[in-house]
């Protein structure tokens, strides 16, 4: 019922629109009205002067006044009255009807008063021509046309029918037949006109609908990329010279996880909720768009940077409020990149790209934050692109090598493991830090080949070490998700003749975030084979303890950001103590990363760490120096009595430290430098 009333409403609207258009046609050619009026005045004036008949003269006067009023009205009224309005139509009707009846009446009077033949012919002809012409001209409003036709011809028919002579009566009869014929023609013309108008309207409506669909995101109902482009162009045209246009590029942090674990329908509902929050949080008049996936763009006018930052902060906080869908409570983080037109570019695409770069930076900085574009980001991008291109050649040109940093037992001072750390000595740029090129390798997927190469190289070196020294290798998330990743590692170990139990894979929490079955299968296969796992950089991510329960970690590596301040700050010490206590009860080794001073060694040991890694002991060194360190250690411990072995005196650490510091770090081949 609701639907049918809606259809009826739509039909009425369409009819009203068609009617308005047709009313407008009445005034469409004011010139034709003027010519008609001039002819009417001229012919009736002629009839008046030639007939010397006072009734005809009076009628001619009335007709002339009406004709002049109509011409004047047609010229002025459409300017002061709304187009197609009923008042315009009424004015036209009044003028048209009175003019028609006067034209017909004057012709009838020339018949009635038996005015001279030519004048009678002139006026009768004039009335017939007018009525037939008007029936066609005003077909857009058929009622008006038919009434005009009838009013102009009826007096002539009547007067001719009352004449005694046969030709006059025949004229009456013929004109009588003209009436229905012209009516039918008028109605036909009207129907054709109306149909074509409504067909044009229907296709316009369809075109509008298609355009709307093409510019709308079906999931959220927000505009999509095409829609946003359209909005942006409109905004640019409407913008006044001083105002700024803020562009916020928003990315949800854990959307993929939600989509993968809870399903796409759930993901869609989450997107709908985020879209609603953005709509609510954006200032009125803002354009809010979804750019596919979990990315949204909000564009709004702003006066200054603090205003933009304030709004962006409010939106970030709103999205990060827990979202409840069915029985699930979701905590979705988000990152926002901000760029401003025209501060960051004179072209919308450039500013949008700037917002994207800022977003990328927000993600690199650790997500859940707002970053505003700075020109250095473009330089970084260029730098990253260069690295991407160079990295492909680096492996072929033998510019990469694997270095090893010892991980020392804080009790005995012995080296328990070496962490393999990749080094790139670029022929022009010098040494590049892994932090610069590993993320690029991860983005491009090159990390899979690179990672396998590192594992193979490191395993070959480690195969020469004593049996109780472990090799630790870092793994990137993408490496784990690659098909056959576990088998690739096992075959690298086989080739290098390194027992799987001597390999320890360092993974960060981000690897585990996706909870994907692939990750679980990867860990399971390698654990079965004897490979061990360490949780790297603990304390930098979510630091969720649930991973420790789910995955078989034998070691937790506390990030160096906690270690660096431990000697001075109490809070860090308390955190390390808590993690160590937990590690002990779960039978895990706790490694303090980035130990640089003796004070730190003592502090982390006192806090319960069992192992240490850092420059205090040794920097990462080439494989042959790692071998030398182990050799020196063997000699040192062989010289000591068994009782001395058990205690980890700072002196033994010192010994390793001085031994490694004395070691020849610069090995001339390829001028590679240990760091
Ligand atoms: P990470 O796994 O946490 O590695 C430890 C980082 O701390 C290394 O940086 C090491 O040189 C540095 N480090 C060790 N001791 C100290 C210290 O006392 N003070 C300071 N300030 N730093 C110290 P590096 O080699 O630059 O590596 C950085 C990160 O790059 C690594 O962090 C790891 O996440 C990644 N990475 C390095 N090599 C590889 C690799 O072969 N594969 C993968 N996937 N990632 C790697
Ligand atoms: Mg590591
Ligand atoms: Mg680490």
XYZ file of C-alpha atoms and ligand atoms in Angstrom:
723
model
C 0.000 0.000 0.000
C 2.811 2.295 0.943
C 4.505 1.355 -2.282
C 1.423 2.098 -4.393
C 0.929 5.490 -2.777
C 4.579 6.195 -3.429
C 4.128 5.250 -7.093
C 1.023 7.429 -7.286
C 2.880 10.286 -5.711
C 5.683 9.857 -8.201
C 3.195 9.791 -11.105
C 1.561 12.978 -9.850
C 4.884 14.649 -9.532
C 5.717 13.609 -13.090
C 2.375 14.921 -14.353
C 2.849 18.194 -12.538
C 6.260 18.555 -14.078
C 4.875 17.769 -17.549
C 2.036 20.245 -17.005
C 4.473 22.941 -15.928
C 6.503 22.348 -19.064
C 3.344 22.529 -21.208
C 2.133 25.726 -19.525
C 5.515 27.172 -20.316
C 4.926 26.301 -24.006
C 1.925 28.644 -23.984
C 4.356 31.497 -23.498
C 7.099 29.903 -25.516
C 6.759 32.064 -28.613
C 5.664 35.558 -27.616
C 6.407 36.664 -31.193
C 3.629 34.456 -32.583
C 1.240 35.997 -30.063
C 2.323 39.473 -31.128
C 1.927 38.681 -34.837
C -1.509 37.142 -34.170
C -2.498 40.214 -32.175
C -1.265 42.591 -34.873
C -3.225 40.684 -37.557
C -6.332 40.661 -35.351
C -6.131 44.415 -34.702
C -5.441 45.192 -38.364
C -8.232 43.037 -39.791
C -10.857 44.090 -37.221
C -9.931 47.756 -37.686
C -10.330 47.265 -41.437
C -13.727 45.652 -40.886
C -14.752 48.517 -38.587
C -13.779 51.264 -41.028
C -15.072 49.530 -44.140
C -18.425 48.448 -42.648
C -19.243 51.762 -40.964
C -21.047 49.596 -38.450
C -20.944 50.777 -34.830
C -21.411 47.272 -33.367
C -18.490 45.935 -35.445
C -16.413 49.000 -34.522
C -17.107 48.450 -30.776
C -16.249 44.751 -31.104
C -13.027 45.635 -32.986
C -12.106 48.016 -30.153
C -12.638 45.353 -27.487
C -10.599 42.844 -29.529
C -7.727 45.340 -29.919
C -7.617 46.052 -26.156
C -7.571 42.324 -25.394
C -4.860 41.705 -28.009
C -2.620 44.471 -26.617
C -3.157 43.313 -23.017
C -2.181 39.790 -23.972
C 1.000 40.849 -25.725
C 2.003 43.001 -22.756
C 1.117 40.218 -20.297
C 3.038 37.597 -22.246
C 6.079 39.808 -22.118
C 6.042 40.696 -18.412
C 4.179 38.027 -16.495
C 6.600 35.103 -16.992
C 9.256 37.310 -15.390
C 7.324 37.959 -12.195
C 5.377 34.709 -11.835
C 6.879 31.252 -11.261
C 7.396 29.267 -14.454
C 4.537 26.953 -15.335
C 2.415 28.262 -12.438
C -1.348 28.054 -12.372
C -1.666 31.889 -12.272
C 0.218 32.148 -15.549
C -2.136 29.595 -17.016
C -5.221 31.476 -15.769
C -3.978 34.722 -17.271
C -3.388 32.991 -20.561
C -6.799 31.310 -20.488
C -8.636 34.568 -19.799
C -6.857 36.363 -22.605
C -7.128 33.490 -25.060
C -10.825 32.813 -24.456
C -11.872 36.441 -24.664
C -9.738 37.027 -27.770
C -11.141 33.877 -29.456
C -14.742 34.835 -28.758
C -14.131 38.354 -30.077
C -12.435 37.080 -33.275
C -15.388 34.710 -33.839
C -17.960 37.388 -32.942
C -16.551 40.018 -35.375
C -16.607 37.415 -38.192
C -20.201 36.473 -37.217
C -21.187 40.182 -37.199
C -19.835 40.681 -40.752
C -22.096 37.782 -41.839
C -25.029 39.022 -39.803
C -24.806 42.645 -41.039
C -24.138 41.457 -44.532
C -20.944 43.493 -44.795
C -19.278 43.627 -48.194
C -17.971 40.334 -49.596
C -14.176 40.899 -49.258
C -14.459 42.165 -45.647
C -16.644 39.235 -44.738
C -14.172 36.853 -46.380
C -11.331 38.583 -44.529
C -12.955 38.267 -41.114
C -14.379 34.768 -41.563
C -11.048 33.624 -42.977
C -9.294 35.298 -40.073
C -11.499 33.506 -37.508
C -11.026 30.117 -39.207
C -7.257 30.575 -39.572
C -6.967 31.717 -35.960
C -9.005 28.818 -34.566
C -7.192 26.177 -36.606
C -3.782 27.704 -35.901
C -4.452 27.995 -32.177
C -5.645 24.392 -31.967
C -2.189 23.319 -33.083
C -0.205 25.944 -31.206
C -1.844 25.293 -27.840
C -2.049 21.508 -28.137
C 0.149 21.365 -25.039
C -2.917 22.477 -23.062
C -5.686 20.770 -25.089
C -8.575 22.095 -22.987
C -7.508 25.659 -23.699
C -6.985 24.898 -27.398
C -10.387 23.221 -27.812
C -12.246 25.942 -25.925
C -10.484 28.597 -28.052
C -11.330 26.676 -31.225
C -14.964 26.387 -30.191
C -15.250 30.009 -29.043
C -13.784 31.306 -32.332
C -15.828 29.096 -34.648
C -19.182 28.811 -32.816
C -20.330 32.415 -33.506
C -19.362 32.034 -37.220
C -21.191 28.685 -37.486
C -24.254 30.167 -35.773
C -24.328 33.308 -37.928
C -23.762 31.320 -41.150
C -26.439 28.764 -40.203
C -28.987 31.571 -39.649
C -28.386 32.974 -43.189
C -31.013 31.939 -45.747
C -28.590 31.213 -48.627
C -27.205 27.762 -49.277
C -23.458 28.687 -49.485
C -23.634 30.285 -46.000
C -25.381 27.229 -44.597
C -22.823 24.973 -46.294
C -20.099 27.084 -44.674
C -21.775 26.548 -41.295
C -21.932 22.824 -41.930
C -18.274 22.571 -43.041
C -17.063 24.573 -40.070
C -19.181 22.429 -37.818
C -17.252 19.390 -39.126
C -13.945 21.213 -38.587
C -14.667 21.336 -34.837
C -14.393 17.566 -34.035
C -11.646 17.092 -36.619
C -9.476 19.782 -35.048
C -10.302 18.560 -31.554
C -9.093 15.100 -32.453
C -5.907 16.493 -34.031
C -5.260 18.631 -30.951
C -5.709 15.694 -28.620
C -3.385 13.541 -30.712
C -0.693 16.191 -30.757
C -1.140 16.607 -27.014
C -0.776 12.887 -26.385
C 2.400 12.682 -28.445
C 3.814 15.693 -26.631
C 2.975 14.337 -23.185
C 4.385 10.882 -23.958
C 7.643 12.248 -25.209
C 8.008 14.488 -22.158
C 7.333 11.650 -19.766
C 9.711 9.338 -21.700
C 12.404 11.986 -21.449
C 11.720 12.340 -17.738
C 11.856 8.592 -17.179
C 15.187 8.283 -18.932
C 16.504 11.273 -16.994
C 15.388 9.635 -13.754
C 17.104 6.384 -14.766
C 20.259 8.216 -15.703
C 20.223 10.003 -12.331
C 19.745 6.701 -10.549
C 22.573 5.016 -12.454
C 24.829 7.932 -11.701
C 23.917 7.760 -8.028
C 24.659 4.021 -7.940
C 27.978 4.472 -9.722
C 29.008 7.021 -7.112
C 27.825 5.149 -4.007
C 29.481 2.471 -1.930
C 26.929 -0.321 -1.632
C 28.006 -1.493 1.814
C 27.981 1.776 3.732
C 25.927 4.064 1.504
C 28.779 6.581 1.566
C 30.139 7.959 -1.679
C 32.855 5.875 -3.299
C 36.010 6.988 -5.085
C 34.103 8.248 -8.142
C 31.575 10.011 -5.921
C 34.299 11.652 -3.892
C 36.028 12.909 -7.046
C 32.752 14.495 -8.079
C 32.279 16.055 -4.610
C 35.828 17.338 -4.590
C 35.471 19.071 -7.934
C 32.239 20.696 -6.733
C 33.928 21.766 -3.510
C 36.786 23.251 -5.421
C 34.451 25.275 -7.607
C 32.451 26.532 -4.607
C 35.509 27.205 -2.444
C 36.376 30.781 -1.541
C 40.026 31.766 -1.925
C 41.010 31.716 1.763
C 39.434 28.566 3.122
C 41.346 25.332 3.497
C 40.188 21.884 2.604
C 41.167 19.194 5.089
C 41.560 15.660 3.768
C 41.631 12.838 6.286
C 42.594 9.375 5.086
C 41.449 6.878 7.676
C 42.446 3.235 7.883
C 41.085 0.691 10.364
C 43.826 -1.236 12.100
C 42.386 -4.687 12.663
C 39.706 -4.932 10.040
C 41.254 -7.825 8.131
C 41.423 -9.812 11.330
C 37.704 -9.240 11.994
C 36.827 -10.109 8.423
C 38.883 -13.302 8.440
C 37.800 -14.566 11.817
C 34.168 -13.459 12.031
C 33.207 -13.430 8.357
C 32.469 -10.849 5.688
C 28.941 -10.117 6.826
C 30.282 -9.193 10.189
C 32.975 -7.110 8.540
C 30.299 -5.269 6.553
C 28.376 -4.443 9.706
C 31.516 -3.130 11.270
C 32.114 -0.903 8.235
C 28.531 0.369 8.424
C 29.023 1.311 12.071
C 32.315 3.051 11.344
C 30.662 4.928 8.452
C 27.874 6.064 10.786
C 30.391 7.285 13.361
C 32.328 9.161 10.715
C 29.179 10.791 9.345
C 28.256 11.831 12.851
C 31.710 13.075 13.746
C 32.441 14.940 10.519
C 31.435 18.611 10.426
C 28.236 19.383 8.542
C 28.781 19.640 4.815
C 31.757 17.273 4.923
C 32.208 14.647 2.213
C 32.606 11.195 3.735
C 33.711 8.439 1.377
C 34.798 4.821 1.536
C 37.697 3.914 -0.690
C 37.133 0.179 -0.659
C 38.481 -2.210 1.991
C 38.789 -0.517 5.341
C 39.802 2.913 4.107
C 37.700 6.026 4.486
C 38.222 9.607 3.393
C 36.698 12.640 5.088
C 36.991 16.030 3.407
C 35.783 19.252 4.999
C 36.307 23.008 4.936
C 38.427 24.329 7.751
C 39.956 27.607 8.771
C 43.173 26.458 10.354
C 45.338 23.536 11.370
C 44.293 23.391 15.088
C 40.653 23.075 14.026
C 41.540 20.175 11.700
C 43.582 18.436 14.389
C 40.773 18.830 16.920
C 38.213 17.273 14.561
C 40.583 14.476 13.526
C 41.232 13.651 17.196
C 37.525 13.515 17.925
C 36.941 11.170 14.968
C 39.844 8.924 15.990
C 38.473 8.684 19.526
C 34.961 7.975 18.280
C 36.024 5.131 15.973
C 38.153 3.611 18.707
C 35.223 3.386 21.101
C 34.271 -0.283 21.478
C 31.809 -1.491 18.857
C 29.213 -4.029 19.843
C 27.888 -6.349 17.141
C 25.694 -9.192 18.332
C 27.606 -10.687 21.233
C 30.959 -9.396 20.137
C 32.698 -6.378 21.521
C 35.269 -5.074 19.085
C 38.043 -2.641 19.856
C 39.032 -1.269 16.507
C 42.065 0.924 16.279
C 42.529 3.347 13.456
C 45.221 5.494 11.897
C 44.615 8.847 10.248
C 46.722 10.671 7.676
C 45.943 14.377 7.244
C 46.747 16.655 4.336
C 45.479 20.147 3.607
C 44.557 21.844 0.364
C 46.211 24.115 -0.724
C 49.000 23.954 1.917
C 50.217 20.545 0.742
C 49.541 20.870 -2.975
C 47.595 22.810 -5.530
C 46.074 19.735 -7.040
C 43.476 17.555 -5.317
C 45.187 14.343 -6.385
C 48.478 15.535 -4.974
C 46.865 16.418 -1.635
C 45.063 13.087 -1.527
C 48.366 11.347 -2.163
C 49.889 13.435 0.639
C 47.156 12.233 3.017
C 47.955 8.668 1.967
C 51.650 9.208 2.701
C 50.780 10.686 6.096
C 48.588 7.655 6.791
C 51.447 5.365 5.865
C 53.639 7.220 8.323
C 50.974 6.859 11.033
C 51.003 3.104 10.447
C 54.800 2.953 10.504
C 54.815 4.927 13.762
C 52.752 2.214 15.383
C 49.167 2.988 14.333
C 46.288 4.404 16.455
C 47.421 7.939 15.728
C 47.037 11.001 13.553
C 49.893 12.150 11.368
C 49.846 15.328 9.307
C 51.738 15.373 6.034
C 55.215 16.892 5.893
C 57.299 17.264 2.714
C 59.935 14.889 4.135
C 57.414 12.086 3.617
C 57.680 12.542 -0.130
C 61.461 12.334 0.171
C 61.069 9.158 2.239
C 58.839 7.715 -0.440
C 61.417 8.448 -3.130
C 64.063 6.884 -0.906
C 61.919 3.794 -0.373
C 61.296 3.473 -4.101
C 65.054 3.600 -4.694
C 65.610 0.963 -2.052
C 62.937 -1.191 -3.604
C 64.689 -1.045 -6.980
C 68.178 -1.563 -5.511
C 67.162 -4.433 -3.263
C 66.327 -6.572 -6.257
C 69.901 -6.244 -7.484
C 71.535 -6.399 -4.063
C 71.266 -10.154 -3.701
C 72.661 -10.812 -7.163
C 75.525 -8.364 -6.589
C 76.460 -9.962 -3.288
C 75.902 -6.733 -1.358
C 74.043 -8.457 1.464
C 75.591 -10.425 4.251
C 74.557 -11.975 7.522
C 76.131 -10.828 10.781
C 75.785 -12.421 14.188
C 75.260 -10.878 17.612
C 75.840 -13.056 20.671
C 73.164 -13.661 23.256
C 74.897 -14.254 26.547
C 73.880 -16.225 29.621
C 73.800 -13.685 32.435
C 74.645 -16.372 35.015
C 77.641 -18.034 33.391
C 78.683 -15.378 30.885
C 78.723 -17.967 28.089
C 77.358 -17.378 24.630
C 74.099 -19.293 24.386
C 73.072 -18.154 20.928
C 73.811 -15.814 18.047
C 71.104 -13.721 16.441
C 71.486 -13.503 12.672
C 71.097 -9.877 11.534
C 71.199 -8.977 7.884
C 73.541 -6.244 6.681
C 73.479 -4.397 3.363
C 76.570 -2.608 2.151
C 75.377 -0.502 -0.736
C 78.120 0.509 -3.214
C 76.942 4.154 -3.300
C 74.753 4.707 -0.253
C 77.072 2.936 2.165
C 75.603 0.728 4.860
C 71.815 0.615 5.008
C 70.050 -0.258 8.260
C 67.686 -3.269 8.282
C 65.001 -0.926 9.640
C 65.235 0.952 6.328
C 65.101 -1.952 3.916
C 63.353 -4.819 5.745
C 59.992 -2.938 5.757
C 60.441 -2.248 2.019
C 61.220 -5.916 1.424
C 58.089 -6.766 3.405
C 55.938 -4.396 1.374
C 57.190 -5.727 -1.940
C 57.197 -9.383 -0.956
C 60.970 -9.621 -1.538
C 61.307 -10.628 2.120
C 60.335 -14.199 1.240
C 63.358 -14.772 -1.000
C 65.544 -12.612 1.229
C 64.441 -14.409 4.396
C 65.111 -17.848 2.925
C 68.512 -16.693 1.781
C 69.349 -15.337 5.279
C 68.231 -18.557 6.970
C 70.355 -20.635 4.565
C 73.454 -18.454 4.977
C 73.145 -18.261 8.753
C 72.529 -22.003 9.096
C 75.699 -22.761 7.133
C 77.764 -20.617 9.509
C 76.031 -22.000 12.596
C 76.695 -25.598 11.557
C 80.359 -25.056 12.575
C 79.546 -23.862 16.080
C 79.459 -26.088 19.142
C 76.331 -28.125 19.450
C 74.882 -26.156 22.358
C 74.999 -22.785 20.631
C 71.700 -21.783 19.097
C 71.121 -19.809 15.917
C 68.364 -17.179 16.214
C 66.793 -15.932 12.985
C 64.203 -13.153 12.619
C 61.057 -13.949 10.677
C 58.715 -11.441 9.044
C 54.939 -11.976 9.009
C 54.864 -12.397 5.239
C 57.458 -15.173 5.371
C 55.213 -17.213 7.602
C 52.142 -16.755 5.466
C 53.959 -17.758 2.266
C 52.937 -21.212 1.038
C 55.474 -23.869 1.983
C 57.287 -21.511 4.384
C 57.922 -24.192 7.023
C 59.249 -26.679 4.468
C 61.581 -24.042 3.005
C 63.136 -23.497 6.441
C 63.518 -27.209 7.107
C 65.133 -27.795 3.737
C 67.553 -24.874 4.339
C 68.538 -26.531 7.638
C 68.984 -29.891 5.958
C 71.188 -28.375 3.286
C 73.323 -26.617 5.891
C 73.374 -29.744 8.081
C 72.103 -27.854 11.092
C 69.843 -29.762 13.477
C 66.381 -28.137 13.707
C 66.617 -28.007 17.526
C 69.517 -25.557 17.122
C 67.343 -23.042 15.321
C 65.252 -20.496 17.145
C 62.884 -18.309 15.151
C 62.270 -14.815 16.504
C 58.809 -13.549 15.763
C 57.004 -10.436 16.893
C 53.412 -10.192 18.040
C 52.304 -8.737 14.707
C 52.990 -12.159 13.182
C 50.426 -13.685 15.493
C 47.806 -10.994 15.148
C 46.068 -12.558 12.185
C 45.317 -15.812 14.077
C 45.296 -17.459 10.683
C 45.332 -21.247 10.386
C 48.477 -20.837 8.231
C 50.392 -19.337 11.153
C 49.233 -22.082 13.494
C 50.206 -24.779 10.949
C 53.594 -23.126 10.390
C 54.384 -23.076 14.102
C 53.059 -26.606 14.562
C 55.127 -28.137 11.716
C 58.359 -26.533 12.858
C 57.762 -27.271 16.537
C 57.234 -30.925 15.633
C 60.572 -30.866 13.823
C 62.260 -29.450 16.936
C 62.615 -25.780 15.964
C 62.063 -23.345 18.840
C 60.366 -19.959 18.942
C 61.174 -16.696 20.682
C 58.845 -13.741 21.116
C 60.845 -10.752 19.889
C 60.578 -7.082 20.893
C 58.213 -7.837 23.775
C 56.651 -4.682 25.148
C 56.462 -2.745 21.879
C 53.156 -4.075 20.531
C 50.003 -5.121 22.281
C 52.085 -7.198 24.706
C 49.222 -9.592 24.954
C 50.029 -12.428 27.289
C 47.500 -14.665 25.547
C 50.088 -15.474 22.844
C 52.366 -17.004 25.431
C 49.674 -19.490 26.216
C 48.729 -20.238 22.587
C 52.186 -20.647 21.081
C 55.127 -22.721 22.354
C 57.580 -19.895 23.070
C 60.769 -20.903 24.840
C 62.049 -17.362 25.127
C 60.844 -13.797 25.535
C 63.067 -10.984 24.331
C 62.353 -7.753 26.199
C 62.663 -4.824 23.819
C 65.639 -2.562 24.269
C 63.404 0.456 24.924
C 62.743 -1.086 28.359
C 66.356 -1.955 28.948
C 67.880 1.380 28.000
C 66.341 3.216 30.936
C 66.397 0.440 33.495
C 69.406 1.593 35.452
C 67.757 4.989 36.003
C 63.992 4.373 35.975
C 62.081 2.273 38.421
C 59.027 1.569 36.254
C 61.012 -0.275 33.591
C 62.652 -2.401 36.239
C 59.247 -3.297 37.662
C 57.935 -4.304 34.223
C 61.003 -6.408 33.488
C 60.693 -8.037 36.908
C 57.068 -8.907 36.242
C 57.812 -10.398 32.791
C 60.812 -12.321 34.177
C 58.736 -13.732 37.011
C 56.127 -14.916 34.579
C 58.817 -16.348 32.268
C 60.379 -18.271 35.121
C 57.102 -19.830 36.099
C 56.465 -20.808 32.464
C 60.029 -22.107 32.175
C 61.029 -19.578 29.548
C 64.318 -17.784 29.038
C 64.076 -14.010 29.391
C 66.469 -12.024 27.223
C 67.210 -8.351 27.790
C 67.825 -6.723 24.401
C 70.114 -3.740 23.820
C 72.244 -3.990 26.940
C 74.902 -1.323 26.554
C 76.443 -0.743 29.974
C 77.583 -2.718 32.957
C 74.953 -0.951 35.061
C 72.306 -2.246 32.693
C 73.736 -5.770 32.838
C 73.483 -5.723 36.585
C 70.061 -4.161 36.605
C 68.497 -6.635 34.165
C 70.099 -9.527 35.980
C 68.719 -8.248 39.267
C 65.317 -7.893 37.612
C 65.366 -11.589 36.714
C 66.506 -11.700 33.074
C 68.393 -14.871 32.305
C 70.145 -13.771 29.136
C 71.408 -10.527 27.657
C 72.172 -9.177 24.204
C 73.697 -5.859 23.338
C 76.687 -3.772 22.540
C 78.039 -4.223 26.038
C 78.837 -7.815 25.067
C 79.371 -7.422 21.355
C 77.944 -5.804 18.283
C 76.800 -7.974 15.397
C 79.918 -9.420 13.789
C 80.646 -11.387 10.608
C 80.377 -15.177 10.787
C 84.106 -15.820 11.086
C 84.377 -13.464 14.065
C 81.417 -15.171 15.708
C 83.439 -18.379 15.349
C 86.472 -16.659 16.902
C 84.376 -15.434 19.844
C 83.257 -18.996 20.523
C 86.813 -20.237 20.224
C 88.071 -17.587 22.690
C 85.303 -18.453 25.044
C 86.203 -22.131 24.909
C 89.799 -21.289 25.868
C 88.708 -18.937 28.610
C 86.412 -21.441 30.206
C 88.867 -24.296 29.752
C 91.412 -22.296 31.823
C 88.923 -21.685 34.642
C 88.170 -24.036 37.501
C 84.684 -25.652 37.488
C 83.610 -23.483 40.459
C 84.374 -20.315 38.518
C 82.161 -21.470 35.641
C 78.980 -21.344 37.582
C 79.059 -17.740 38.678
C 78.418 -15.045 36.237
C 80.816 -12.454 37.422
C 80.712 -9.165 35.569
C 84.349 -9.929 34.924
C 83.455 -12.873 32.666
C 81.021 -10.675 30.790
C 83.748 -8.156 30.653
C 86.015 -10.801 29.231
C 83.627 -11.513 26.387
C 83.153 -7.829 25.896
C 86.852 -7.057 25.766
C 87.426 -10.131 23.625
C 84.821 -9.054 21.132
C 85.890 -5.462 21.203
C 89.408 -6.474 20.464
C 88.261 -8.632 17.591
C 89.003 -7.253 14.149
C 85.605 -5.755 13.278
C 86.644 -4.405 9.966
C 87.275 -7.175 7.646
C 88.690 -5.819 4.473
C 86.777 -7.970 2.066
C 84.022 -5.760 0.603
C 85.017 -3.190 3.273
C 82.198 -4.655 5.379
C 82.064 -3.178 8.833
C 80.694 -4.866 11.899
C 78.219 -2.889 13.909
P 65.674 -7.080 16.335
O 65.305 -8.453 15.902
O 65.086 -6.585 17.616
O 67.231 -7.033 16.398
C 67.947 -6.418 17.391
C 68.396 -5.091 16.943
O 68.979 -4.400 18.014
C 69.513 -5.178 15.892
O 69.355 -4.070 15.031
C 70.764 -4.978 16.693
O 71.858 -4.535 15.934
C 70.294 -3.945 17.668
N 71.081 -3.939 18.893
C 71.671 -4.968 19.511
N 72.281 -4.554 20.617
C 72.086 -3.237 20.737
C 72.461 -2.254 21.716
O 73.130 -2.509 22.687
N 72.032 -0.980 21.496
C 71.311 -0.647 20.415
N 70.946 0.614 20.283
N 70.908 -1.555 19.486
C 71.322 -2.837 19.651
P 69.437 -4.220 13.505
O 70.437 -5.222 13.098
O 69.557 -2.826 12.969
O 68.042 -4.824 13.157
C 66.901 -4.107 13.368
C 65.700 -4.948 13.144
O 65.593 -5.333 11.783
C 65.740 -6.245 13.931
O 65.304 -6.019 15.220
C 64.807 -7.104 13.130
O 63.475 -6.829 13.463
C 65.065 -6.624 11.721
N 66.015 -7.556 11.097
C 67.356 -7.564 11.117
N 67.819 -8.588 10.422
C 66.736 -9.268 9.962
C 66.578 -10.449 9.173
O 67.532 -11.106 8.780
N 65.286 -10.830 8.879
C 64.223 -10.128 9.321
N 62.997 -10.557 8.999
N 64.342 -9.032 10.069
C 65.595 -8.612 10.391
Mg 65.265 -10.187 16.682
Mg 64.262 -7.474 19.092
